[in-house]
């Protein structure tokens, strides 16, 4: 079993491993660029990169910390971790459709969780190298700057990020919610990578974000970064953030956004 480490020590491991993973993702895309544009096997490029990046991260983590568990989007859950042990939560490429098209919004997201609580997290935009980090109680950071979210105070001035699931029936419901939400807010953005959306909210580049249907690997690292930036990160009606809903907003905006999402049944539908 690995020695239990402090959140700062876990973050240092996460940053090193995530940077190497981001380099692999970037390199695989650069090498496959001709295929991406001309072949009918576009999605295979993404799948191969997802798997290669995930394998690299899992190997690096389990070599360095053999007693830890890993939950990865492609890999699944490696082991049931002992109480107090560390479980790593990985999305090897969040924003896979952006990766496929070459839109520079795709990221490696890696978090360290202990006893069900995320204690450290890093998100690396693999296209640009931009990097956001947080430790539980230690704040959220980008390039040496502590993040504090947006100072916006009213819903009608709020720029809201969101995303869609892959299931068409779910998308129909999500689209119907947005059709009514868009008249109540400044505007809506769909950038295509939940982990990066959460980092943008943490730094105040977006004012708020919500999405139904996220998996733990989409929001584990970004959710810690947003909450350590002082944002409220939650589900609806006091539920924790999770598959049925995740809302991240400054405390001044959260109640109004929460209430309109309840009114529009944003957590409902398939
Ligand atoms: C997706 C992205 C997207 C969000 C979807 C996620 P993936 O993750 O984060 O922004 O709207 O819900 O599934 O498939 O690119 O790893």
PDB file of C-alpha atoms and ligand atoms in Angstrom:
ATOM      1  CA  UNK A   1       0.000   0.000   0.000  1.00  0.00           C
ATOM      2  CA  UNK A   2       1.247   3.499  -0.832  1.00  0.00           C
ATOM      3  CA  UNK A   3       2.130   5.884   1.930  1.00  0.00           C
ATOM      4  CA  UNK A   4      -0.754   8.249   2.498  1.00  0.00           C
ATOM      5  CA  UNK A   5       0.290  11.651   1.217  1.00  0.00           C
ATOM      6  CA  UNK A   6      -0.813  15.191   1.897  1.00  0.00           C
ATOM      7  CA  UNK A   7      -3.045  16.921  -0.671  1.00  0.00           C
ATOM      8  CA  UNK A   8      -0.033  18.970  -1.812  1.00  0.00           C
ATOM      9  CA  UNK A   9       2.018  15.807  -2.395  1.00  0.00           C
ATOM     10  CA  UNK A  10      -0.866  14.195  -4.284  1.00  0.00           C
ATOM     11  CA  UNK A  11      -1.259  17.338  -6.374  1.00  0.00           C
ATOM     12  CA  UNK A  12       2.428  17.266  -7.297  1.00  0.00           C
ATOM     13  CA  UNK A  13       2.021  13.694  -8.583  1.00  0.00           C
ATOM     14  CA  UNK A  14      -1.175  14.642 -10.434  1.00  0.00           C
ATOM     15  CA  UNK A  15       0.428  17.641 -12.146  1.00  0.00           C
ATOM     16  CA  UNK A  16       3.436  15.660 -13.345  1.00  0.00           C
ATOM     17  CA  UNK A  17       1.345  12.757 -14.654  1.00  0.00           C
ATOM     18  CA  UNK A  18      -1.312  15.001 -16.240  1.00  0.00           C
ATOM     19  CA  UNK A  19       1.298  17.111 -18.073  1.00  0.00           C
ATOM     20  CA  UNK A  20       2.851  13.981 -19.577  1.00  0.00           C
ATOM     21  CA  UNK A  21      -0.614  12.731 -20.534  1.00  0.00           C
ATOM     22  CA  UNK A  22      -1.487  16.054 -22.177  1.00  0.00           C
ATOM     23  CA  UNK A  23       1.727  15.863 -24.207  1.00  0.00           C
ATOM     24  CA  UNK A  24       0.757  12.381 -25.445  1.00  0.00           C
ATOM     25  CA  UNK A  25      -2.738  13.532 -26.415  1.00  0.00           C
ATOM     26  CA  UNK A  26      -1.344  16.526 -28.299  1.00  0.00           C
ATOM     27  CA  UNK A  27       1.283  14.439 -30.059  1.00  0.00           C
ATOM     28  CA  UNK A  28      -1.189  11.713 -31.100  1.00  0.00           C
ATOM     29  CA  UNK A  29      -3.481  14.311 -32.592  1.00  0.00           C
ATOM     30  CA  UNK A  30      -0.636  15.994 -34.465  1.00  0.00           C
ATOM     31  CA  UNK A  31       0.481  12.655 -35.915  1.00  0.00           C
ATOM     32  CA  UNK A  32      -3.050  11.628 -36.917  1.00  0.00           C
ATOM     33  CA  UNK A  33      -4.121  14.939 -38.404  1.00  0.00           C
ATOM     34  CA  UNK A  34      -4.276  13.617 -41.988  1.00  0.00           C
ATOM     35  CA  UNK A  35      -6.403  10.678 -40.918  1.00  0.00           C
ATOM     36  CA  UNK A  36      -8.723  12.862 -38.896  1.00  0.00           C
ATOM     37  CA  UNK A  37      -9.482  14.982 -41.924  1.00  0.00           C
ATOM     38  CA  UNK A  38      -9.717  12.378 -44.663  1.00  0.00           C
ATOM     39  CA  UNK A  39     -10.731   8.964 -43.368  1.00  0.00           C
ATOM     40  CA  UNK A  40     -14.068   7.582 -42.293  1.00  0.00           C
ATOM     41  CA  UNK A  41     -12.468   6.260 -39.115  1.00  0.00           C
ATOM     42  CA  UNK A  42     -12.304   9.646 -37.391  1.00  0.00           C
ATOM     43  CA  UNK A  43     -13.660   8.417 -34.131  1.00  0.00           C
ATOM     44  CA  UNK A  44     -11.025   5.686 -33.939  1.00  0.00           C
ATOM     45  CA  UNK A  45      -8.383   8.371 -33.615  1.00  0.00           C
ATOM     46  CA  UNK A  46     -10.152   9.686 -30.560  1.00  0.00           C
ATOM     47  CA  UNK A  47     -10.713   6.246 -29.103  1.00  0.00           C
ATOM     48  CA  UNK A  48      -7.080   5.278 -29.601  1.00  0.00           C
ATOM     49  CA  UNK A  49      -5.865   8.485 -27.981  1.00  0.00           C
ATOM     50  CA  UNK A  50      -8.304   8.172 -25.063  1.00  0.00           C
ATOM     51  CA  UNK A  51      -7.095   4.654 -24.417  1.00  0.00           C
ATOM     52  CA  UNK A  52      -3.390   5.415 -24.846  1.00  0.00           C
ATOM     53  CA  UNK A  53      -3.534   8.447 -22.564  1.00  0.00           C
ATOM     54  CA  UNK A  54      -5.520   6.574 -19.949  1.00  0.00           C
ATOM     55  CA  UNK A  55      -3.133   3.589 -20.066  1.00  0.00           C
ATOM     56  CA  UNK A  56      -0.158   5.922 -19.646  1.00  0.00           C
ATOM     57  CA  UNK A  57      -1.697   7.638 -16.628  1.00  0.00           C
ATOM     58  CA  UNK A  58      -2.829   4.410 -14.963  1.00  0.00           C
ATOM     59  CA  UNK A  59       0.620   2.841 -15.459  1.00  0.00           C
ATOM     60  CA  UNK A  60       2.382   5.920 -14.084  1.00  0.00           C
ATOM     61  CA  UNK A  61       0.136   6.158 -11.033  1.00  0.00           C
ATOM     62  CA  UNK A  62       0.193   2.475 -10.150  1.00  0.00           C
ATOM     63  CA  UNK A  63       3.958   2.250 -10.626  1.00  0.00           C
ATOM     64  CA  UNK A  64       4.546   5.191  -8.340  1.00  0.00           C
ATOM     65  CA  UNK A  65       1.719   4.417  -5.892  1.00  0.00           C
ATOM     66  CA  UNK A  66       0.865   0.711  -6.173  1.00  0.00           C
ATOM     67  CA  UNK A  67      -1.671   0.686  -3.323  1.00  0.00           C
ATOM     68  CA  UNK A  68      -3.913   3.360  -4.835  1.00  0.00           C
ATOM     69  CA  UNK A  69      -7.067   2.794  -6.867  1.00  0.00           C
ATOM     70  CA  UNK A  70      -7.896   4.392 -10.206  1.00  0.00           C
ATOM     71  CA  UNK A  71     -11.263   5.205 -11.743  1.00  0.00           C
ATOM     72  CA  UNK A  72     -10.899   6.079 -15.414  1.00  0.00           C
ATOM     73  CA  UNK A  73     -13.384   6.802 -18.197  1.00  0.00           C
ATOM     74  CA  UNK A  74     -12.080   3.990 -20.407  1.00  0.00           C
ATOM     75  CA  UNK A  75     -10.427   1.776 -17.812  1.00  0.00           C
ATOM     76  CA  UNK A  76     -13.204   1.514 -15.225  1.00  0.00           C
ATOM     77  CA  UNK A  77     -12.521   1.063 -11.523  1.00  0.00           C
ATOM     78  CA  UNK A  78      -9.238  -0.773 -10.819  1.00  0.00           C
ATOM     79  CA  UNK A  79      -9.785  -1.977  -7.273  1.00  0.00           C
ATOM     80  CA  UNK A  80     -11.880  -1.266  -4.252  1.00  0.00           C
ATOM     81  CA  UNK A  81      -9.628   0.985  -2.224  1.00  0.00           C
ATOM     82  CA  UNK A  82      -9.132   0.473   1.508  1.00  0.00           C
ATOM     83  CA  UNK A  83     -10.564   3.088   3.876  1.00  0.00           C
ATOM     84  CA  UNK A  84      -8.216   6.063   3.906  1.00  0.00           C
ATOM     85  CA  UNK A  85      -6.481   5.016   0.686  1.00  0.00           C
ATOM     86  CA  UNK A  86      -6.313   7.229  -2.371  1.00  0.00           C
ATOM     87  CA  UNK A  87      -8.436   6.740  -5.486  1.00  0.00           C
ATOM     88  CA  UNK A  88      -7.452   8.666  -8.599  1.00  0.00           C
ATOM     89  CA  UNK A  89     -10.271   9.839 -10.881  1.00  0.00           C
ATOM     90  CA  UNK A  90      -9.252  10.370 -14.491  1.00  0.00           C
ATOM     91  CA  UNK A  91     -10.756  11.684 -17.687  1.00  0.00           C
ATOM     92  CA  UNK A  92      -7.936  11.108 -20.211  1.00  0.00           C
ATOM     93  CA  UNK A  93      -9.442  13.457 -22.793  1.00  0.00           C
ATOM     94  CA  UNK A  94     -12.398  15.547 -21.695  1.00  0.00           C
ATOM     95  CA  UNK A  95     -13.798  17.229 -24.776  1.00  0.00           C
ATOM     96  CA  UNK A  96     -13.306  14.345 -27.163  1.00  0.00           C
ATOM     97  CA  UNK A  97     -15.408  15.925 -29.915  1.00  0.00           C
ATOM     98  CA  UNK A  98     -13.250  19.068 -29.734  1.00  0.00           C
ATOM     99  CA  UNK A  99     -10.198  16.801 -29.921  1.00  0.00           C
ATOM    100  CA  UNK A 100     -11.601  15.159 -33.025  1.00  0.00           C
ATOM    101  CA  UNK A 101     -12.176  18.510 -34.731  1.00  0.00           C
ATOM    102  CA  UNK A 102      -9.060  20.265 -33.446  1.00  0.00           C
ATOM    103  CA  UNK A 103     -10.956  22.826 -31.376  1.00  0.00           C
ATOM    104  CA  UNK A 104      -8.483  23.844 -28.646  1.00  0.00           C
ATOM    105  CA  UNK A 105     -10.751  22.933 -25.730  1.00  0.00           C
ATOM    106  CA  UNK A 106      -9.804  19.428 -24.620  1.00  0.00           C
ATOM    107  CA  UNK A 107      -8.149  18.461 -21.383  1.00  0.00           C
ATOM    108  CA  UNK A 108      -6.679  15.848 -19.115  1.00  0.00           C
ATOM    109  CA  UNK A 109      -8.556  15.885 -15.815  1.00  0.00           C
ATOM    110  CA  UNK A 110      -7.031  14.089 -12.816  1.00  0.00           C
ATOM    111  CA  UNK A 111      -8.218  14.163  -9.199  1.00  0.00           C
ATOM    112  CA  UNK A 112      -7.154  12.394  -6.013  1.00  0.00           C
ATOM    113  CA  UNK A 113      -9.969  11.288  -3.747  1.00  0.00           C
ATOM    114  CA  UNK A 114      -9.789   9.908  -0.231  1.00  0.00           C
ATOM    115  CA  UNK A 115     -12.817   8.379   1.530  1.00  0.00           C
ATOM    116  CA  UNK A 116     -15.110   9.812  -1.117  1.00  0.00           C
ATOM    117  CA  UNK A 117     -13.723  13.372  -0.806  1.00  0.00           C
ATOM    118  CA  UNK A 118     -11.672  14.938  -3.603  1.00  0.00           C
ATOM    119  CA  UNK A 119      -8.553  16.419  -1.973  1.00  0.00           C
ATOM    120  CA  UNK A 120      -6.467  17.448  -5.008  1.00  0.00           C
ATOM    121  CA  UNK A 121      -7.116  18.049  -8.682  1.00  0.00           C
ATOM    122  CA  UNK A 122      -5.526  19.300 -11.876  1.00  0.00           C
ATOM    123  CA  UNK A 123      -6.981  20.086 -15.290  1.00  0.00           C
ATOM    124  CA  UNK A 124      -4.548  20.582 -18.182  1.00  0.00           C
ATOM    125  CA  UNK A 125      -5.817  21.950 -21.491  1.00  0.00           C
ATOM    126  CA  UNK A 126      -3.840  19.634 -23.771  1.00  0.00           C
ATOM    127  CA  UNK A 127      -4.136  21.979 -26.763  1.00  0.00           C
ATOM    128  CA  UNK A 128      -2.811  25.102 -25.040  1.00  0.00           C
ATOM    129  CA  UNK A 129      -0.952  23.831 -21.953  1.00  0.00           C
ATOM    130  CA  UNK A 130      -3.102  26.000 -19.654  1.00  0.00           C
ATOM    131  CA  UNK A 131      -3.346  24.426 -16.232  1.00  0.00           C
ATOM    132  CA  UNK A 132      -5.665  24.813 -13.227  1.00  0.00           C
ATOM    133  CA  UNK A 133      -5.061  23.199  -9.816  1.00  0.00           C
ATOM    134  CA  UNK A 134      -6.599  22.966  -6.375  1.00  0.00           C
ATOM    135  CA  UNK A 135      -6.173  21.215  -3.049  1.00  0.00           C
ATOM    136  CA  UNK A 136      -8.885  20.873  -0.458  1.00  0.00           C
ATOM    137  CA  UNK A 137      -8.583  23.942   1.772  1.00  0.00           C
ATOM    138  CA  UNK A 138      -5.604  25.243  -0.221  1.00  0.00           C
ATOM    139  CA  UNK A 139      -7.415  27.322  -2.842  1.00  0.00           C
ATOM    140  CA  UNK A 140      -7.617  27.134  -6.633  1.00  0.00           C
ATOM    141  CA  UNK A 141      -4.796  28.377  -8.817  1.00  0.00           C
ATOM    142  CA  UNK A 142      -3.824  29.116 -12.398  1.00  0.00           C
ATOM    143  CA  UNK A 143      -0.266  30.193 -13.274  1.00  0.00           C
ATOM    144  CA  UNK A 144       0.437  31.409  -9.744  1.00  0.00           C
ATOM    145  CA  UNK A 145      -2.811  33.402  -9.517  1.00  0.00           C
ATOM    146  CA  UNK A 146      -5.379  32.492  -6.889  1.00  0.00           C
ATOM    147  CA  UNK A 147      -8.829  32.091  -8.428  1.00  0.00           C
ATOM    148  CA  UNK A 148     -11.947  33.682  -6.959  1.00  0.00           C
ATOM    149  CA  UNK A 149     -14.663  33.279  -9.611  1.00  0.00           C
ATOM    150  CA  UNK A 150     -16.840  35.992 -11.061  1.00  0.00           C
ATOM    151  CA  UNK A 151     -18.056  39.035  -9.135  1.00  0.00           C
ATOM    152  CA  UNK A 152     -21.308  39.153 -11.137  1.00  0.00           C
ATOM    153  CA  UNK A 153     -24.339  39.403  -8.841  1.00  0.00           C
ATOM    154  CA  UNK A 154     -27.508  39.118 -10.912  1.00  0.00           C
ATOM    155  CA  UNK A 155     -28.837  36.323 -13.076  1.00  0.00           C
ATOM    156  CA  UNK A 156     -29.723  38.565 -16.003  1.00  0.00           C
ATOM    157  CA  UNK A 157     -26.035  39.586 -16.257  1.00  0.00           C
ATOM    158  CA  UNK A 158     -24.758  36.011 -15.971  1.00  0.00           C
ATOM    159  CA  UNK A 159     -22.874  34.232 -18.769  1.00  0.00           C
ATOM    160  CA  UNK A 160     -23.805  30.596 -18.278  1.00  0.00           C
ATOM    161  CA  UNK A 161     -21.850  27.596 -19.570  1.00  0.00           C
ATOM    162  CA  UNK A 162     -23.518  24.250 -20.038  1.00  0.00           C
ATOM    163  CA  UNK A 163     -23.212  21.012 -21.990  1.00  0.00           C
ATOM    164  CA  UNK A 164     -25.260  18.249 -23.549  1.00  0.00           C
ATOM    165  CA  UNK A 165     -25.290  14.504 -23.125  1.00  0.00           C
ATOM    166  CA  UNK A 166     -24.822  12.137 -26.046  1.00  0.00           C
ATOM    167  CA  UNK A 167     -28.351  10.662 -25.916  1.00  0.00           C
ATOM    168  CA  UNK A 168     -30.775  12.365 -28.358  1.00  0.00           C
ATOM    169  CA  UNK A 169     -33.762  12.252 -25.984  1.00  0.00           C
ATOM    170  CA  UNK A 170     -31.707  13.841 -23.213  1.00  0.00           C
ATOM    171  CA  UNK A 171     -30.521  16.516 -25.631  1.00  0.00           C
ATOM    172  CA  UNK A 172     -34.106  17.331 -26.578  1.00  0.00           C
ATOM    173  CA  UNK A 173     -34.899  18.032 -22.925  1.00  0.00           C
ATOM    174  CA  UNK A 174     -31.667  19.996 -22.417  1.00  0.00           C
ATOM    175  CA  UNK A 175     -32.436  22.075 -25.522  1.00  0.00           C
ATOM    176  CA  UNK A 176     -35.951  22.835 -24.265  1.00  0.00           C
ATOM    177  CA  UNK A 177     -34.524  24.012 -20.926  1.00  0.00           C
ATOM    178  CA  UNK A 178     -32.038  26.298 -22.696  1.00  0.00           C
ATOM    179  CA  UNK A 179     -34.738  27.771 -24.943  1.00  0.00           C
ATOM    180  CA  UNK A 180     -36.394  29.154 -21.808  1.00  0.00           C
ATOM    181  CA  UNK A 181     -33.238  29.920 -19.821  1.00  0.00           C
ATOM    182  CA  UNK A 182     -31.671  32.071 -22.532  1.00  0.00           C
ATOM    183  CA  UNK A 183     -34.202  34.871 -22.010  1.00  0.00           C
ATOM    184  CA  UNK A 184     -33.288  35.073 -18.306  1.00  0.00           C
ATOM    185  CA  UNK A 185     -29.473  35.321 -18.534  1.00  0.00           C
ATOM    186  CA  UNK A 186     -26.845  37.365 -20.386  1.00  0.00           C
ATOM    187  CA  UNK A 187     -26.057  34.482 -22.755  1.00  0.00           C
ATOM    188  CA  UNK A 188     -25.203  30.797 -22.922  1.00  0.00           C
ATOM    189  CA  UNK A 189     -21.967  29.052 -23.953  1.00  0.00           C
ATOM    190  CA  UNK A 190     -21.365  25.399 -24.899  1.00  0.00           C
ATOM    191  CA  UNK A 191     -17.609  24.931 -25.112  1.00  0.00           C
ATOM    192  CA  UNK A 192     -17.503  21.123 -25.087  1.00  0.00           C
ATOM    193  CA  UNK A 193     -15.379  20.077 -22.111  1.00  0.00           C
ATOM    194  CA  UNK A 194     -16.966  20.042 -18.668  1.00  0.00           C
ATOM    195  CA  UNK A 195     -13.637  20.025 -16.799  1.00  0.00           C
ATOM    196  CA  UNK A 196     -12.570  23.194 -18.610  1.00  0.00           C
ATOM    197  CA  UNK A 197     -15.998  24.799 -18.125  1.00  0.00           C
ATOM    198  CA  UNK A 198     -15.538  24.369 -14.369  1.00  0.00           C
ATOM    199  CA  UNK A 199     -12.053  25.905 -14.529  1.00  0.00           C
ATOM    200  CA  UNK A 200     -13.378  28.863 -16.531  1.00  0.00           C
ATOM    201  CA  UNK A 201     -16.047  29.433 -13.880  1.00  0.00           C
ATOM    202  CA  UNK A 202     -13.351  29.192 -11.198  1.00  0.00           C
ATOM    203  CA  UNK A 203     -11.363  31.985 -12.865  1.00  0.00           C
ATOM    204  CA  UNK A 204     -14.456  34.052 -13.746  1.00  0.00           C
ATOM    205  CA  UNK A 205     -14.189  33.698 -17.535  1.00  0.00           C
ATOM    206  CA  UNK A 206     -17.677  32.181 -17.334  1.00  0.00           C
ATOM    207  CA  UNK A 207     -19.972  33.403 -14.548  1.00  0.00           C
ATOM    208  CA  UNK A 208     -21.732  30.088 -13.907  1.00  0.00           C
ATOM    209  CA  UNK A 209     -22.116  26.561 -15.266  1.00  0.00           C
ATOM    210  CA  UNK A 210     -24.603  23.753 -15.011  1.00  0.00           C
ATOM    211  CA  UNK A 211     -25.055  20.366 -16.620  1.00  0.00           C
ATOM    212  CA  UNK A 212     -27.144  17.247 -16.140  1.00  0.00           C
ATOM    213  CA  UNK A 213     -25.625  13.813 -16.709  1.00  0.00           C
ATOM    214  CA  UNK A 214     -21.952  14.382 -15.916  1.00  0.00           C
ATOM    215  CA  UNK A 215     -19.806  11.464 -14.845  1.00  0.00           C
ATOM    216  CA  UNK A 216     -17.490  11.699 -11.856  1.00  0.00           C
ATOM    217  CA  UNK A 217     -14.405  11.854 -14.104  1.00  0.00           C
ATOM    218  CA  UNK A 218     -15.870  14.901 -15.897  1.00  0.00           C
ATOM    219  CA  UNK A 219     -16.199  16.983 -12.729  1.00  0.00           C
ATOM    220  CA  UNK A 220     -13.979  15.540  -9.934  1.00  0.00           C
ATOM    221  CA  UNK A 221     -10.966  17.812 -10.536  1.00  0.00           C
ATOM    222  CA  UNK A 222     -12.860  20.780 -11.993  1.00  0.00           C
ATOM    223  CA  UNK A 223     -15.452  20.651  -9.215  1.00  0.00           C
ATOM    224  CA  UNK A 224     -12.742  20.977  -6.556  1.00  0.00           C
ATOM    225  CA  UNK A 225     -11.114  23.817  -8.506  1.00  0.00           C
ATOM    226  CA  UNK A 226     -14.468  25.643  -8.708  1.00  0.00           C
ATOM    227  CA  UNK A 227     -15.347  25.138  -5.044  1.00  0.00           C
ATOM    228  CA  UNK A 228     -11.857  26.152  -3.898  1.00  0.00           C
ATOM    229  CA  UNK A 229     -12.320  29.334  -5.943  1.00  0.00           C
ATOM    230  CA  UNK A 230     -15.233  30.109  -3.628  1.00  0.00           C
ATOM    231  CA  UNK A 231     -18.067  28.981  -5.864  1.00  0.00           C
ATOM    232  CA  UNK A 232     -21.042  27.000  -4.713  1.00  0.00           C
ATOM    233  CA  UNK A 233     -20.884  23.590  -6.422  1.00  0.00           C
ATOM    234  CA  UNK A 234     -23.998  21.543  -5.817  1.00  0.00           C
ATOM    235  CA  UNK A 235     -26.954  19.666  -7.207  1.00  0.00           C
ATOM    236  CA  UNK A 236     -30.502  20.939  -6.865  1.00  0.00           C
ATOM    237  CA  UNK A 237     -32.543  21.095  -3.655  1.00  0.00           C
ATOM    238  CA  UNK A 238     -29.542  20.397  -1.449  1.00  0.00           C
ATOM    239  CA  UNK A 239     -28.451  17.258  -3.316  1.00  0.00           C
ATOM    240  CA  UNK A 240     -24.726  16.885  -3.876  1.00  0.00           C
ATOM    241  CA  UNK A 241     -23.408  17.585  -7.370  1.00  0.00           C
ATOM    242  CA  UNK A 242     -23.697  14.450  -9.458  1.00  0.00           C
ATOM    243  CA  UNK A 243     -25.298  12.802 -12.449  1.00  0.00           C
ATOM    244  CA  UNK A 244     -28.701  14.366 -11.970  1.00  0.00           C
ATOM    245  CA  UNK A 245     -27.284  17.910 -11.854  1.00  0.00           C
ATOM    246  CA  UNK A 246     -24.163  19.941 -11.193  1.00  0.00           C
ATOM    247  CA  UNK A 247     -24.404  23.699 -10.752  1.00  0.00           C
ATOM    248  CA  UNK A 248     -21.320  25.850 -10.144  1.00  0.00           C
ATOM    249  CA  UNK A 249     -21.914  29.526  -9.477  1.00  0.00           C
ATOM    250  CA  UNK A 250     -20.751  32.357  -7.226  1.00  0.00           C
ATOM    251  CA  UNK A 251     -22.743  32.375  -3.973  1.00  0.00           C
ATOM    252  CA  UNK A 252     -24.455  35.626  -5.029  1.00  0.00           C
ATOM    253  CA  UNK A 253     -25.831  34.030  -8.203  1.00  0.00           C
ATOM    254  CA  UNK A 254     -26.369  30.446  -7.103  1.00  0.00           C
ATOM    255  CA  UNK A 255     -29.833  30.842  -5.485  1.00  0.00           C
ATOM    256  CA  UNK A 256     -31.380  32.554  -8.521  1.00  0.00           C
ATOM    257  CA  UNK A 257     -29.804  30.116 -10.987  1.00  0.00           C
ATOM    258  CA  UNK A 258     -30.798  27.179  -8.798  1.00  0.00           C
ATOM    259  CA  UNK A 259     -34.412  28.337  -8.626  1.00  0.00           C
ATOM    260  CA  UNK A 260     -34.763  28.893 -12.354  1.00  0.00           C
ATOM    261  CA  UNK A 261     -33.243  25.453 -13.048  1.00  0.00           C
ATOM    262  CA  UNK A 262     -35.791  23.896 -10.681  1.00  0.00           C
ATOM    263  CA  UNK A 263     -38.584  25.869 -12.352  1.00  0.00           C
ATOM    264  CA  UNK A 264     -37.461  24.661 -15.819  1.00  0.00           C
ATOM    265  CA  UNK A 265     -37.060  21.037 -14.575  1.00  0.00           C
ATOM    266  CA  UNK A 266     -33.422  21.059 -15.744  1.00  0.00           C
ATOM    267  CA  UNK A 267     -32.676  17.872 -13.797  1.00  0.00           C
ATOM    268  CA  UNK A 268     -35.719  16.132 -15.279  1.00  0.00           C
ATOM    269  CA  UNK A 269     -36.206  14.271 -18.531  1.00  0.00           C
ATOM    270  CA  UNK A 270     -34.335  11.182 -19.628  1.00  0.00           C
TER     271      UNK A 270
HETATM  272  C1  LIG B   1     -18.137  15.359 -22.348  1.00  0.00           C
HETATM  273  C2  LIG B   1     -17.748  16.821 -22.278  1.00  0.00           C
HETATM  274  C3  LIG B   1     -18.924  17.699 -22.627  1.00  0.00           C
HETATM  275  C4  LIG B   1     -20.107  17.428 -21.735  1.00  0.00           C
HETATM  276  C5  LIG B   1     -20.478  15.958 -21.800  1.00  0.00           C
HETATM  277  C6  LIG B   1     -19.291  15.092 -21.430  1.00  0.00           C
HETATM  278  P1  LIG B   1     -16.156  13.674 -23.014  1.00  0.00           P
HETATM  279  O1  LIG B   1     -17.052  14.534 -21.940  1.00  0.00           O
HETATM  280  O2  LIG B   1     -17.286  17.144 -20.991  1.00  0.00           O
HETATM  281  O3  LIG B   1     -18.616  19.069 -22.491  1.00  0.00           O
HETATM  282  O4  LIG B   1     -21.186  18.223 -22.179  1.00  0.00           O
HETATM  283  O5  LIG B   1     -21.532  15.751 -20.874  1.00  0.00           O
HETATM  284  O6  LIG B   1     -19.652  13.727 -21.533  1.00  0.00           O
HETATM  285  O7  LIG B   1     -17.086  12.694 -23.635  1.00  0.00           O
HETATM  286  O8  LIG B   1     -15.655  14.650 -23.997  1.00  0.00           O
HETATM  287  O9  LIG B   1     -15.092  13.091 -22.156  1.00  0.00           O
END
